[in-house]
Coordinates of C-alpha atoms (C1' of nucleotides) in Angstrom, one line a residue:
Chain U
M276 CA -44.9 -0.8 0.6
E277 CA -44.2 0.5 -2.8
S278 CA -45.9 3.1 -4.8
S279 CA -47.0 0.6 -7.4
E280 CA -49.0 -1.3 -4.7
L281 CA -50.8 1.9 -3.7
K282 CA -51.5 2.8 -7.2
A283 CA -53.1 -0.6 -8.0
K284 CA -55.3 -0.1 -5.0
L285 CA -56.3 3.4 -6.0
I286 CA -57.2 2.1 -9.5
A287 CA -59.4 -0.5 -7.9
I288 CA -61.1 2.0 -5.6
V289 CA -61.9 4.5 -8.4
S290 CA -62.9 1.9 -10.9
R291 CA -65.4 0.4 -8.6
E292 CA -67.2 3.8 -8.5
K293 CA -67.1 3.9 -12.3
I294 CA -65.1 7.1 -12.3
D295 CA -63.2 7.7 -15.5
F296 CA -59.6 8.8 -15.2
E297 CA -56.5 9.3 -17.2
K298 CA -53.1 7.9 -16.5
F299 CA -52.0 9.2 -13.2
D300 CA -48.9 8.8 -10.9
V301 CA -48.2 7.7 -7.4
F302 CA -44.8 8.9 -6.3
P303 CA -42.8 9.3 -3.1
S304 CA -43.6 12.6 -1.7
A305 CA -41.4 15.5 -2.4
K306 CA -41.4 16.8 1.1
K307 CA -42.1 15.4 4.5
E308 CA -45.1 17.6 5.1
F309 CA -46.6 15.8 2.1
G310 CA -46.3 12.4 3.7
D311 CA -44.8 9.3 2.2
F312 CA -46.7 9.0 -1.1
S313 CA -48.5 11.5 -3.2
T314 CA -50.8 11.2 -6.2
N315 CA -52.1 13.5 -8.8
L316 CA -55.2 11.4 -9.3
A317 CA -57.6 14.2 -8.6
F318 CA -56.2 16.1 -11.5
K319 CA -56.6 13.2 -13.8
I320 CA -60.2 12.5 -13.4
K321 CA -61.9 13.1 -16.7
K322 CA -63.6 16.4 -16.9
K323 CA -67.2 15.2 -17.2
D324 CA -66.7 13.5 -13.8
R325 CA -65.3 16.6 -12.1
I326 CA -68.4 16.6 -10.0
I327 CA -66.1 14.5 -7.8
N328 CA -63.6 17.0 -6.4
A329 CA -60.5 16.2 -4.6
E330 CA -62.1 16.3 -1.2
Q331 CA -64.8 13.8 -2.1
L332 CA -62.1 11.6 -3.6
V333 CA -60.2 11.7 -0.4
S334 CA -63.2 10.6 1.7
L335 CA -63.8 7.8 -0.8
I336 CA -60.2 6.6 -0.4
Q337 CA -60.3 7.0 3.4
S338 CA -63.3 4.7 3.6
N339 CA -61.3 1.9 2.2
K340 CA -60.3 -0.7 4.7
W341 CA -56.9 -1.5 3.2
I342 CA -56.0 2.2 3.2
Q343 CA -57.1 2.5 6.9
E344 CA -54.9 -0.5 7.8
N345 CA -51.8 0.9 6.2
F346 CA -52.0 4.7 6.5
E347 CA -52.1 7.0 9.4
K348 CA -53.6 9.8 7.4
V349 CA -54.8 10.6 3.9
E350 CA -55.3 14.3 3.1
E351 CA -55.9 16.6 0.2
R352 CA -53.6 19.5 -0.4
K353 CA -53.7 21.8 -3.4
G354 CA -55.3 19.1 -5.4
F355 CA -52.7 16.5 -4.5
I356 CA -53.7 13.6 -2.3
N357 CA -51.0 12.8 0.3
F358 CA -50.6 9.5 2.1
F359 CA -48.9 9.2 5.5
L360 CA -47.7 5.6 6.2
K361 CA -48.1 4.1 9.6
D362 CA -44.8 3.9 11.5
T363 CA -44.7 0.2 11.3
H364 CA -44.0 0.4 7.6
I365 CA -41.1 2.8 8.1
Y366 CA -39.5 0.6 10.7
A367 CA -39.9 -2.4 8.5
T368 CA -37.3 -1.0 6.3
I369 CA -34.7 -1.5 8.9
K370 CA -35.5 -5.2 9.3
E371 CA -35.4 -5.5 5.5
I372 CA -32.0 -3.9 5.1
L373 CA -30.5 -5.8 8.0
S374 CA -31.7 -9.1 6.7
K375 CA -31.1 -8.6 3.0
K376 CA -27.8 -6.8 3.5
D377 CA -26.1 -6.6 0.1
A378 CA -29.2 -7.8 -1.7
Y379 CA -31.2 -4.8 -0.5
G380 CA -32.7 -3.0 -3.5
K381 CA -32.0 -5.9 -5.8
S382 CA -34.9 -6.4 -8.1
L383 CA -36.6 -9.8 -7.9
S384 CA -38.0 -9.6 -11.4
K385 CA -35.8 -10.8 -14.2
K386 CA -35.4 -8.2 -16.9
G387 CA -33.6 -10.2 -19.5
S388 CA -30.1 -10.1 -21.0
V389 CA -28.1 -7.1 -22.1
L390 CA -24.8 -6.6 -23.9
I391 CA -23.1 -3.4 -23.0
E392 CA -20.2 -2.3 -25.3
F393 CA -17.9 0.4 -24.1
V394 CA -14.5 1.9 -24.2
S395 CA -13.6 0.0 -27.4
A396 CA -10.6 2.3 -28.0
N397 CA -8.5 1.4 -31.0
P398 CA -5.3 -0.3 -29.8
T399 CA -3.2 2.5 -31.1
G400 CA -2.4 4.2 -27.9
P401 CA -3.0 4.3 -24.2
L402 CA -6.5 5.1 -22.9
T403 CA -7.3 8.8 -22.6
I404 CA -9.5 10.5 -20.1
A405 CA -12.4 10.3 -22.6
H406 CA -12.1 6.6 -22.5
G407 CA -11.8 6.8 -18.7
R408 CA -15.2 8.5 -18.5
Q409 CA -16.7 5.8 -20.6
A410 CA -15.0 3.1 -18.6
A411 CA -16.3 4.4 -15.3
F412 CA -19.8 4.9 -16.7
G413 CA -20.0 1.6 -18.4
E414 CA -18.8 -0.3 -15.4
A415 CA -21.1 1.5 -13.0
L416 CA -24.1 1.1 -15.3
S417 CA -23.4 -2.6 -15.7
R418 CA -23.4 -3.0 -11.9
I419 CA -26.6 -1.1 -11.6
L420 CA -28.3 -3.1 -14.3
M421 CA -27.3 -6.3 -12.6
H422 CA -28.6 -5.1 -9.3
S423 CA -31.9 -4.4 -11.0
G424 CA -32.3 -7.8 -12.5
W425 CA -30.6 -7.7 -15.9
R426 CA -28.1 -10.3 -17.0
V427 CA -25.2 -8.2 -18.2
T428 CA -22.3 -8.9 -20.5
K429 CA -19.6 -6.3 -20.8
E430 CA -17.8 -6.2 -24.1
Y431 CA -14.9 -4.4 -25.6
Y432 CA -14.9 -4.1 -29.4
L433 CA -11.3 -4.1 -30.7
N434 CA -10.7 -2.3 -33.9
D435 CA -7.6 -4.2 -34.5
C436 CA -7.2 -3.8 -38.3
G437 CA -7.6 -1.1 -40.9
R438 CA -5.7 2.0 -41.8
Q439 CA -5.0 3.2 -38.3
I440 CA -3.4 -0.1 -37.4
E441 CA -1.3 0.0 -40.5
L442 CA -0.1 3.4 -39.6
L443 CA 0.7 2.2 -36.2
G444 CA 2.9 -0.6 -37.6
I445 CA 4.7 1.8 -39.9
S446 CA 5.2 4.3 -37.1
L447 CA 6.6 1.7 -34.8
K448 CA 9.0 0.4 -37.4
A449 CA 10.2 4.0 -38.0
H450 CA 10.8 4.5 -34.3
Y451 CA 12.7 1.2 -34.2
L452 CA 14.9 2.0 -37.1
R453 CA 15.6 5.5 -35.8
K454 CA 16.8 4.1 -32.5
R455 CA 19.4 2.3 -34.5
G456 CA 20.6 5.4 -36.2
M457 CA 18.8 4.6 -39.5
K458 CA 16.8 7.1 -41.4
A459 CA 13.1 6.5 -41.3
N460 CA 10.1 8.8 -41.6
I461 CA 7.2 8.6 -39.3
P462 CA 4.2 9.4 -41.5
E463 CA 2.6 12.8 -41.1
D464 CA -0.6 11.2 -39.9
G465 CA 1.2 8.4 -38.0
Y466 CA 1.8 8.0 -34.3
H467 CA 4.4 10.2 -32.6
G468 CA 3.7 9.5 -28.9
E469 CA 6.4 8.6 -26.4
Y470 CA 4.7 5.3 -25.6
L471 CA 5.6 4.0 -29.1
K472 CA 9.3 4.8 -28.5
E473 CA 9.2 2.8 -25.3
I474 CA 7.6 -0.1 -27.2
A475 CA 10.3 0.1 -29.9
E476 CA 12.9 -0.4 -27.2
K477 CA 11.4 -3.7 -26.3
I478 CA 12.3 -5.1 -29.7
P479 CA 15.8 -6.5 -29.7
D480 CA 18.3 -5.9 -32.5
G481 CA 18.1 -7.8 -35.7
Y482 CA 14.5 -7.1 -36.7
E483 CA 15.4 -4.3 -39.1
T484 CA 14.3 -6.2 -42.2
K485 CA 11.0 -7.5 -40.8
D486 CA 8.0 -6.2 -42.6
A487 CA 5.4 -3.7 -41.3
K488 CA 3.0 -6.5 -40.4
F489 CA 5.5 -7.8 -37.7
F490 CA 5.7 -4.3 -36.2
E491 CA 1.9 -4.0 -36.4
D492 CA 1.3 -7.1 -34.4
F493 CA 3.9 -6.3 -31.9
A494 CA 2.5 -2.8 -31.3
K495 CA -1.0 -4.1 -31.1
Q496 CA -0.1 -6.7 -28.5
E497 CA 2.0 -4.3 -26.4
I498 CA -0.7 -1.6 -26.4
L499 CA -3.4 -4.0 -25.6
K500 CA -1.4 -5.0 -22.6
I501 CA -1.2 -1.4 -21.5
I502 CA -4.9 -0.9 -22.0
K503 CA -5.8 -4.0 -20.0
D504 CA -3.5 -3.0 -17.2
D505 CA -5.0 0.5 -17.0
L506 CA -8.5 -0.8 -17.0
K507 CA -7.6 -3.2 -14.2
E508 CA -6.1 -0.5 -12.1
F509 CA -9.2 1.5 -12.8
G510 CA -11.4 -1.4 -11.6
V511 CA -13.1 -2.0 -14.9
Y512 CA -13.5 -5.5 -16.2
F513 CA -14.7 -6.9 -19.5
D514 CA -16.4 -10.3 -20.0
S515 CA -15.6 -10.4 -23.6
W516 CA -13.1 -8.9 -26.1
F517 CA -14.4 -8.9 -29.6
S518 CA -11.9 -8.7 -32.4
E519 CA -12.7 -6.9 -35.6
S520 CA -10.0 -8.8 -37.5
E521 CA -11.6 -12.1 -36.5
L522 CA -14.9 -10.8 -37.9
R523 CA -13.2 -10.0 -41.2
K524 CA -11.3 -13.2 -41.4
E525 CA -14.5 -15.2 -41.1
G526 CA -15.9 -13.3 -44.1
K527 CA -18.7 -11.7 -42.0
V528 CA -18.4 -8.4 -43.7
E529 CA -19.0 -9.9 -47.2
E530 CA -21.9 -11.8 -45.7
I531 CA -23.6 -8.7 -44.3
I532 CA -23.2 -6.9 -47.6
N533 CA -24.9 -9.8 -49.3
I534 CA -27.7 -9.7 -46.8
L535 CA -28.3 -6.0 -47.4
Q536 CA -28.0 -6.5 -51.1
E537 CA -30.7 -9.2 -51.1
K538 CA -32.9 -6.7 -49.4
G539 CA -32.3 -4.3 -52.2
L540 CA -30.7 -1.7 -49.9
I541 CA -27.4 -1.5 -51.7
Y542 CA -26.4 0.1 -55.0
E543 CA -23.2 0.9 -56.8
Q544 CA -22.2 4.4 -57.8
D545 CA -18.8 5.8 -58.8
G546 CA -17.3 2.4 -58.2
A547 CA -18.4 2.3 -54.6
L548 CA -21.1 0.4 -52.8
W549 CA -23.7 2.4 -51.0
F550 CA -26.1 1.5 -48.2
K551 CA -29.5 3.3 -48.5
T552 CA -29.5 4.7 -45.0
S553 CA -31.5 7.7 -46.2
L554 CA -34.5 5.4 -46.1
Y555 CA -34.1 5.3 -42.4
G556 CA -33.8 8.9 -41.6
D557 CA -30.2 9.6 -42.4
D558 CA -29.5 12.7 -44.4
K559 CA -27.8 10.7 -47.1
D560 CA -26.7 7.2 -48.1
R561 CA -23.4 5.9 -46.8
V562 CA -20.5 4.1 -48.5
L563 CA -19.8 0.6 -47.3
R564 CA -17.1 -0.3 -49.8
K565 CA -14.8 2.2 -51.3
R566 CA -13.7 2.4 -54.9
D567 CA -10.4 0.8 -54.0
M568 CA -12.5 -2.2 -52.7
S569 CA -11.6 -1.7 -49.1
Y570 CA -14.4 -1.2 -46.5
T571 CA -15.3 1.9 -44.6
Y572 CA -15.7 1.7 -40.8
L573 CA -19.4 1.2 -41.2
A574 CA -19.3 -2.1 -43.0
P575 CA -17.6 -4.2 -40.4
D576 CA -19.5 -2.3 -37.7
I577 CA -22.8 -3.5 -39.2
A578 CA -21.4 -7.0 -39.3
Y579 CA -20.4 -6.6 -35.7
H580 CA -23.9 -5.5 -34.7
E581 CA -25.4 -8.4 -36.7
N582 CA -23.2 -10.7 -34.6
K583 CA -24.4 -9.0 -31.4
I584 CA -28.0 -9.3 -32.5
K585 CA -27.6 -13.0 -33.4
R586 CA -26.3 -13.7 -29.9
G587 CA -29.8 -13.1 -28.7
Y588 CA -29.7 -10.3 -26.3
D589 CA -32.8 -8.5 -25.3
M590 CA -31.1 -5.2 -25.2
L591 CA -27.9 -3.8 -26.7
I592 CA -26.2 -0.8 -25.1
N593 CA -23.4 1.1 -26.8
L594 CA -21.4 3.9 -25.2
W595 CA -20.0 6.2 -27.8
G596 CA -18.0 9.4 -27.8
P597 CA -19.7 12.6 -29.1
D598 CA -17.7 12.3 -32.4
H599 CA -19.9 9.3 -33.2
A600 CA -23.2 11.1 -32.6
G601 CA -23.9 11.4 -36.3
Y602 CA -23.4 7.7 -36.6
V603 CA -26.4 6.7 -34.5
T604 CA -29.0 6.9 -37.3
R605 CA -26.8 4.7 -39.5
I606 CA -26.3 1.9 -37.1
K607 CA -29.9 2.0 -36.0
A608 CA -30.9 1.8 -39.6
A609 CA -28.8 -1.3 -39.9
A610 CA -30.3 -2.8 -36.8
S611 CA -33.8 -2.4 -38.0
V612 CA -32.9 -3.9 -41.4
L613 CA -31.6 -6.9 -39.5
G614 CA -34.9 -7.2 -37.7
F615 CA -33.8 -5.8 -34.3
S616 CA -36.1 -3.0 -33.1
P617 CA -34.0 0.2 -32.8
D618 CA -35.6 0.8 -29.4
R619 CA -33.7 -2.1 -28.0
L620 CA -30.5 -0.7 -29.3
K621 CA -29.6 2.0 -26.8
I622 CA -26.8 4.3 -27.8
I623 CA -25.5 6.5 -25.0
I624 CA -23.3 9.4 -26.1
V625 CA -20.8 10.1 -23.3
Q626 CA -19.8 13.7 -23.7
L627 CA -16.4 15.2 -23.7
T628 CA -14.4 15.9 -20.6
T629 CA -12.4 19.1 -20.5
L630 CA -9.5 19.0 -18.0
Y631 CA -8.7 22.1 -16.0
R632 CA -5.9 22.7 -13.6
G633 CA -7.6 25.3 -11.5
K634 CA -8.7 27.9 -14.0
E635 CA -6.4 26.8 -16.6
K636 CA -7.7 24.6 -19.4
I637 CA -5.4 21.8 -20.5
S638 CA -5.5 21.4 -24.2
M639 CA -5.0 18.1 -25.9
S640 CA -4.1 16.7 -29.3
T641 CA -4.3 13.0 -29.7
R642 CA -2.2 12.3 -32.7
K643 CA 0.8 14.3 -31.6
G644 CA 0.9 12.4 -28.4
Q645 CA -0.1 15.5 -26.3
F646 CA -2.8 14.1 -24.2
I647 CA -3.5 13.2 -20.6
T648 CA -3.9 9.5 -20.3
L649 CA -6.3 7.8 -17.9
K650 CA -3.2 6.4 -16.2
Q651 CA -1.8 9.8 -15.6
L652 CA -5.1 10.9 -14.2
M653 CA -5.3 8.0 -11.9
D654 CA -1.7 8.5 -10.7
E655 CA -2.4 12.1 -9.9
V656 CA -5.9 12.0 -8.6
G657 CA -6.5 8.4 -7.6
P658 CA -9.0 6.0 -9.1
D659 CA -11.8 6.7 -6.6
A660 CA -11.9 10.5 -7.1
T661 CA -11.5 10.1 -10.8
K662 CA -14.5 7.8 -11.0
F663 CA -16.6 9.9 -8.8
F664 CA -16.1 13.0 -10.8
F665 CA -16.9 11.1 -14.0
L666 CA -20.0 9.7 -12.5
F667 CA -21.4 12.7 -10.7
R668 CA -22.3 14.4 -14.0
R669 CA -24.9 13.1 -16.4
A670 CA -23.2 11.2 -19.3
D671 CA -24.8 13.5 -21.9
S672 CA -23.4 16.7 -20.4
H673 CA -20.0 18.1 -21.0
L674 CA -17.8 17.7 -18.0
D675 CA -15.3 20.1 -16.6
F676 CA -12.8 18.1 -14.6
D677 CA -10.7 20.2 -12.3
L678 CA -7.6 18.3 -11.4
E679 CA -6.8 20.6 -8.4
L680 CA -10.2 20.1 -6.9
A681 CA -10.2 16.4 -7.4
K682 CA -6.9 16.1 -5.7
K683 CA -8.0 18.0 -2.6
K684 CA -8.7 15.8 0.4
T685 CA -10.9 18.4 2.0
E686 CA -14.5 19.3 2.3
E687 CA -14.5 20.6 -1.3
N688 CA -14.1 17.1 -2.5
P689 CA -17.4 15.0 -2.3
V690 CA -15.6 11.7 -2.6
Y691 CA -13.9 12.0 0.7
Y692 CA -17.1 13.4 2.3
I693 CA -18.9 10.2 1.3
Q694 CA -16.1 7.8 2.1
Y695 CA -15.7 9.6 5.5
A696 CA -19.3 9.0 6.3
Y697 CA -18.9 5.3 5.5
V698 CA -15.8 5.0 7.6
R699 CA -17.5 6.9 10.4
A700 CA -20.4 4.5 10.4
K701 CA -18.1 1.5 10.4
H702 CA -16.1 2.9 13.2
I703 CA -19.2 3.4 15.4
I704 CA -20.2 -0.2 14.9
E705 CA -16.7 -1.3 15.9
F706 CA -16.9 0.9 18.9
A707 CA -20.2 -0.7 19.9
K708 CA -18.7 -4.1 19.5
E709 CA -15.9 -3.2 21.9
K710 CA -18.5 -2.1 24.4
G711 CA -20.0 -5.6 24.2
I712 CA -23.0 -4.9 22.0
T713 CA -23.6 -7.9 19.7
E714 CA -25.1 -8.1 16.2
K715 CA -28.0 -10.0 17.7
D716 CA -28.7 -7.2 20.2
V717 CA -28.9 -4.8 17.3
F718 CA -31.0 -7.0 15.1
S719 CA -33.6 -7.5 17.8
A720 CA -33.6 -3.9 18.9
D721 CA -36.9 -2.0 19.3
F722 CA -36.8 0.1 16.2
S723 CA -39.8 2.2 17.2
L724 CA -37.5 4.0 19.6
L725 CA -36.2 5.9 16.5
K726 CA -38.5 8.8 16.9
E727 CA -36.2 11.7 16.3
E728 CA -36.9 13.7 13.2
P729 CA -33.5 13.1 11.5
E730 CA -33.9 9.4 12.2
I731 CA -37.2 9.2 10.4
E732 CA -35.8 11.3 7.6
I733 CA -32.8 8.9 7.2
L734 CA -35.2 5.9 7.3
K735 CA -37.2 7.4 4.5
K736 CA -34.1 8.0 2.4
L737 CA -33.0 4.4 3.0
K738 CA -36.4 3.3 1.9
K739 CA -35.9 5.1 -1.4
F740 CA -32.7 3.2 -2.4
P741 CA -34.5 0.5 -4.4
I742 CA -36.4 3.2 -6.3
I743 CA -33.2 5.1 -7.1
V744 CA -31.6 1.9 -8.5
E745 CA -34.7 1.1 -10.5
Q746 CA -34.8 4.6 -11.9
A747 CA -31.1 4.5 -12.8
S748 CA -31.5 1.3 -14.6
R749 CA -34.6 2.5 -16.5
T750 CA -33.0 5.8 -17.6
L751 CA -29.6 4.3 -18.0
E752 CA -28.2 7.1 -16.0
V753 CA -25.7 6.6 -13.3
S754 CA -25.4 10.1 -11.7
N755 CA -28.6 9.5 -9.7
I756 CA -26.8 7.1 -7.5
A757 CA -23.9 9.5 -7.0
H758 CA -26.2 12.2 -5.9
Y759 CA -28.2 9.9 -3.7
I760 CA -25.2 8.7 -1.8
L761 CA -23.9 12.2 -1.3
D762 CA -27.3 13.2 0.1
L763 CA -27.3 10.2 2.4
A764 CA -23.8 10.9 3.6
G765 CA -24.9 14.4 4.4
S766 CA -27.9 13.3 6.5
F767 CA -25.7 10.9 8.4
H768 CA -23.0 13.5 9.2
S769 CA -25.6 15.8 10.5
Y770 CA -27.3 13.1 12.6
Y771 CA -24.0 12.1 14.0
Q772 CA -23.3 15.6 15.2
K773 CA -26.6 15.9 17.0
F774 CA -27.1 12.5 18.5
R775 CA -24.9 10.1 20.2
V776 CA -25.4 6.6 18.9
V777 CA -23.6 4.6 21.6
D778 CA -25.1 6.0 24.7
A779 CA -25.7 5.1 28.3
N780 CA -29.2 3.9 27.4
I781 CA -28.6 0.5 25.9
K782 CA -32.0 0.2 24.3
I783 CA -31.7 3.4 22.3
S784 CA -28.1 2.6 21.5
C785 CA -29.1 -0.7 19.9
S786 CA -31.9 0.8 17.8
R787 CA -29.6 3.6 16.7
L788 CA -26.9 1.1 15.9
A789 CA -29.4 -0.7 13.7
L790 CA -29.9 2.6 11.8
V791 CA -26.2 3.1 11.4
E792 CA -25.8 -0.4 10.3
C793 CA -28.4 0.2 7.6
L794 CA -26.7 3.4 6.6
M795 CA -23.4 1.7 6.2
S796 CA -24.9 -1.1 4.2
V797 CA -26.7 1.2 1.8
M798 CA -23.8 3.6 1.5
G799 CA -21.5 0.6 0.9
K800 CA -23.8 -0.8 -1.7
S801 CA -24.0 2.5 -3.5
L802 CA -20.3 2.9 -3.5
E803 CA -20.0 -0.6 -4.9
L804 CA -22.4 0.1 -7.7
L805 CA -20.3 3.1 -8.6
G806 CA -17.2 1.1 -8.5
I807 CA -15.7 3.2 -5.8
S808 CA -13.8 1.6 -3.0
K809 CA -15.1 1.3 0.5
P810 CA -12.2 2.3 2.7
E811 CA -11.5 0.7 6.1
K812 CA -9.7 3.8 7.4
M813 CA -8.9 7.2 6.0
Chain R
rG104 C1' -25.5 26.4 -43.7
rC105 C1' -27.5 21.5 -41.6
rG106 C1' -27.6 18.0 -37.4
rC107 C1' -26.6 16.4 -32.2
rU108 C1' -25.6 18.0 -27.1
rU109 C1' -25.7 21.7 -23.5
rG110 C1' -27.5 26.6 -21.1
rU111 C1' -30.6 26.4 -13.7
rA112 C1' -27.3 30.6 -7.3
rG113 C1' -20.5 33.8 -8.0
rC114 C1' -18.5 28.3 -9.2
rU115 C1' -19.6 22.7 -10.0
rC116 C1' -24.0 20.3 -10.5
rA117 C1' -29.6 18.2 -8.9
rA118 C1' -34.8 18.2 -9.8
rC119 C1' -37.9 11.0 -10.1
rA120 C1' -41.7 9.6 -17.4
rG121 C1' -45.1 17.6 -16.8
rG122 C1' -46.5 18.1 -10.5
rA123 C1' -46.8 21.5 -4.9
rU124 C1' -42.6 26.9 -2.1
rA125 C1' -36.6 24.9 -8.2
rG126 C1' -32.6 21.7 -4.3
rA127 C1' -27.3 20.2 -2.8
rG128 C1' -22.0 21.1 -2.3
rC129 C1' -18.1 24.6 -2.8
rG130 C1' -17.1 29.8 -2.3
rU131 C1' -18.8 34.2 0.9
rU132 C1' -20.6 35.8 6.0
rA133 C1' -21.5 34.5 11.3
rG134 C1' -20.9 30.5 14.8
rC135 C1' -19.5 25.1 16.9
rC136 C1' -13.7 20.8 19.0
rU137 C1' -13.6 17.8 27.6
rC138 C1' -17.6 13.2 24.8
rC139 C1' -18.8 7.2 19.2
rG140 C1' -12.8 10.1 14.0
rG141 C1' -13.7 18.1 13.0
rA142 C1' -11.8 14.9 6.0
rG143 C1' -17.4 17.0 10.4
rC144 C1' -21.7 20.3 12.0
rU145 C1' -25.3 24.8 12.6
rA146 C1' -27.2 29.3 10.3
rA147 C1' -27.5 33.5 6.8
rA148 C1' -27.1 35.7 2.1
rG149 C1' -27.5 34.1 -2.9
rG150 C1' -32.7 32.5 -8.7
rC151 C1' -37.6 36.2 -14.0
rU152 C1' -34.3 28.0 -14.8
rG153 C1' -30.3 31.9 -21.8
rU154 C1' -34.5 35.2 -24.4
rG155 C1' -39.5 35.5 -26.5
rG156 C1' -44.0 33.0 -27.7
rG157 C1' -47.3 28.4 -27.3
rU158 C1' -49.8 23.8 -25.2
rU159 C1' -51.7 22.4 -20.0
rC160 C1' -55.4 22.6 -13.9
rA161 C1' -49.8 22.5 -13.7
rA162 C1' -43.6 23.7 -17.7
rC163 C1' -36.5 23.6 -15.7
rU164 C1' -39.2 19.5 -18.1
rC165 C1' -43.2 19.2 -24.0
rC166 C1' -43.7 22.4 -29.0
rC167 C1' -42.0 26.8 -32.1
rA168 C1' -38.5 30.9 -33.0
rC169 C1' -34.2 33.3 -31.5
rC170 C1' -29.3 33.9 -28.7
rA171 C1' -24.7 31.6 -26.7
rA172 C1' -21.1 27.4 -26.0
rG173 C1' -19.2 22.4 -27.5
rC174 C1' -19.1 18.5 -31.0
rG175 C1' -20.2 16.4 -35.7
rC176 C1' -21.3 17.1 -41.1
rG177 C1' -15.1 12.2 -45.8
rC178 C1' -15.1 6.6 -50.5
rC179 C1' -11.1 8.7 -42.1
rA180 C1' -11.8 5.6 -37.7

RNA sequence: GCGCUUGUAGCUCAACAGGAUAGAGCGUUAGCCUCCGGAGCUAAAGGCUGUGGGUUCAACUCCCACCAAGCGCGCCA
């Protein structure tokens, strides 16, 4: 039973009596003494009808046959109406999880197609922790969206041309020449990081006279390789790599400027071309083409978004860093000019991560090559802990990442707490198998033997999983899942301590094993959604 | 100065589209290992949700002002 089902029924009951009401909610009860579902319907009855008070409303509801069939009890409390499900509903959850397994919580309704673009770091250096947070978030969000019925495409937008790339080429050439004892200056705003020196070493002798373009391409290729390797190690995969230089080669940037021009949204001033974004809520208009005829970042980016829109997705999601926050209005302006409702373009700003080593803040400077890379973080902390810390916090909040804490394999570290719960459940099931209890025994167990309070509590939490997934996909927020699973792991650890699962009483053992099986399945699925590994042993 | 984000227990964070007595973990204090893995469990203490107003039957949540922190405010990307 879902809250939407109950809500529909309540609407029917109240409408039949011609009672006027405002929009109301039916939601899973906050506490167990409030039952399974609660509604604020009594508050939402229009004032002129307040002759009907909550108590009268309750008796009206109680008199309904469907309600009587499904609920043990309906009661009013402080104006809320609480519904207590019959036990059969709660035990039905077990059957559902056991039979659906991995598909539990998967939405049956198809929600459409979505393109999610994230990381999209310039191929001028290795991925940093900021990219790491985006990568973890984007991957997890994609999995959640898929589980809730979206068709998801993950895309990496490659800014593989422009000034930064030129600088990269020049810098690499300088590194290369210096290696050979020649004088060469690395531009002030060029790239000084160690990784470029390493790349320079891969180029054999005899390329001294090659032009900057050669070095540019070489650097791009090598760095892209590094990026892809890091992502792979981090467990993040892209369906598509979209190249900006291809876009330019095909003349898409000129095309988009023409389109905007035809719509009268472009004008020339001081030798530059301006886009009238101020018509769409921006504080001022923005330059698309500079006086020197080269494009700003915005122009190809609009062309890129036009391309995404043309590909026909129902929703577009971009993950951006906080430095792009001011950019949201501009790109949404472009989207709406191109006939794509800005509501369908979701831009999630993934906030900064500050690294700490204990109390000490680690400062970073990207250009100078003083930064912690994702790779270093993974090597030190491990991919699972890294991901969990990134995902536990809401994307739009600043994150303080304590390296020391993340490294600890103790109770202070929630990753291990969760993984330990999973392994524990797995182990119990294996133990039961050794004792000769089969899957069939468990599946056909009498679930109504699960009468202990913690058992009911766990069942209710398991029942909530589909709602949590749905909510995460609606709000595009991943941290809910992380919190949910931590909570579930806690309930299980506590239960384990109090009750023996595999016991002398075979009947109880089987029904408890069913519960553990469900726990393992849902914990495993949650870990999977977050992209965190499910260990066999610890 | 303007804009965006954030402000909740000592610390790190929750709170489902405004709902009931604001919840976890860590840390602190006091306990629990003959038994399915103690990387675990039980319990206690800990709060004027940054401040002040407003809207509402109901505000951590919405609105206004202020305070504090971070980021942005280029014909850079």
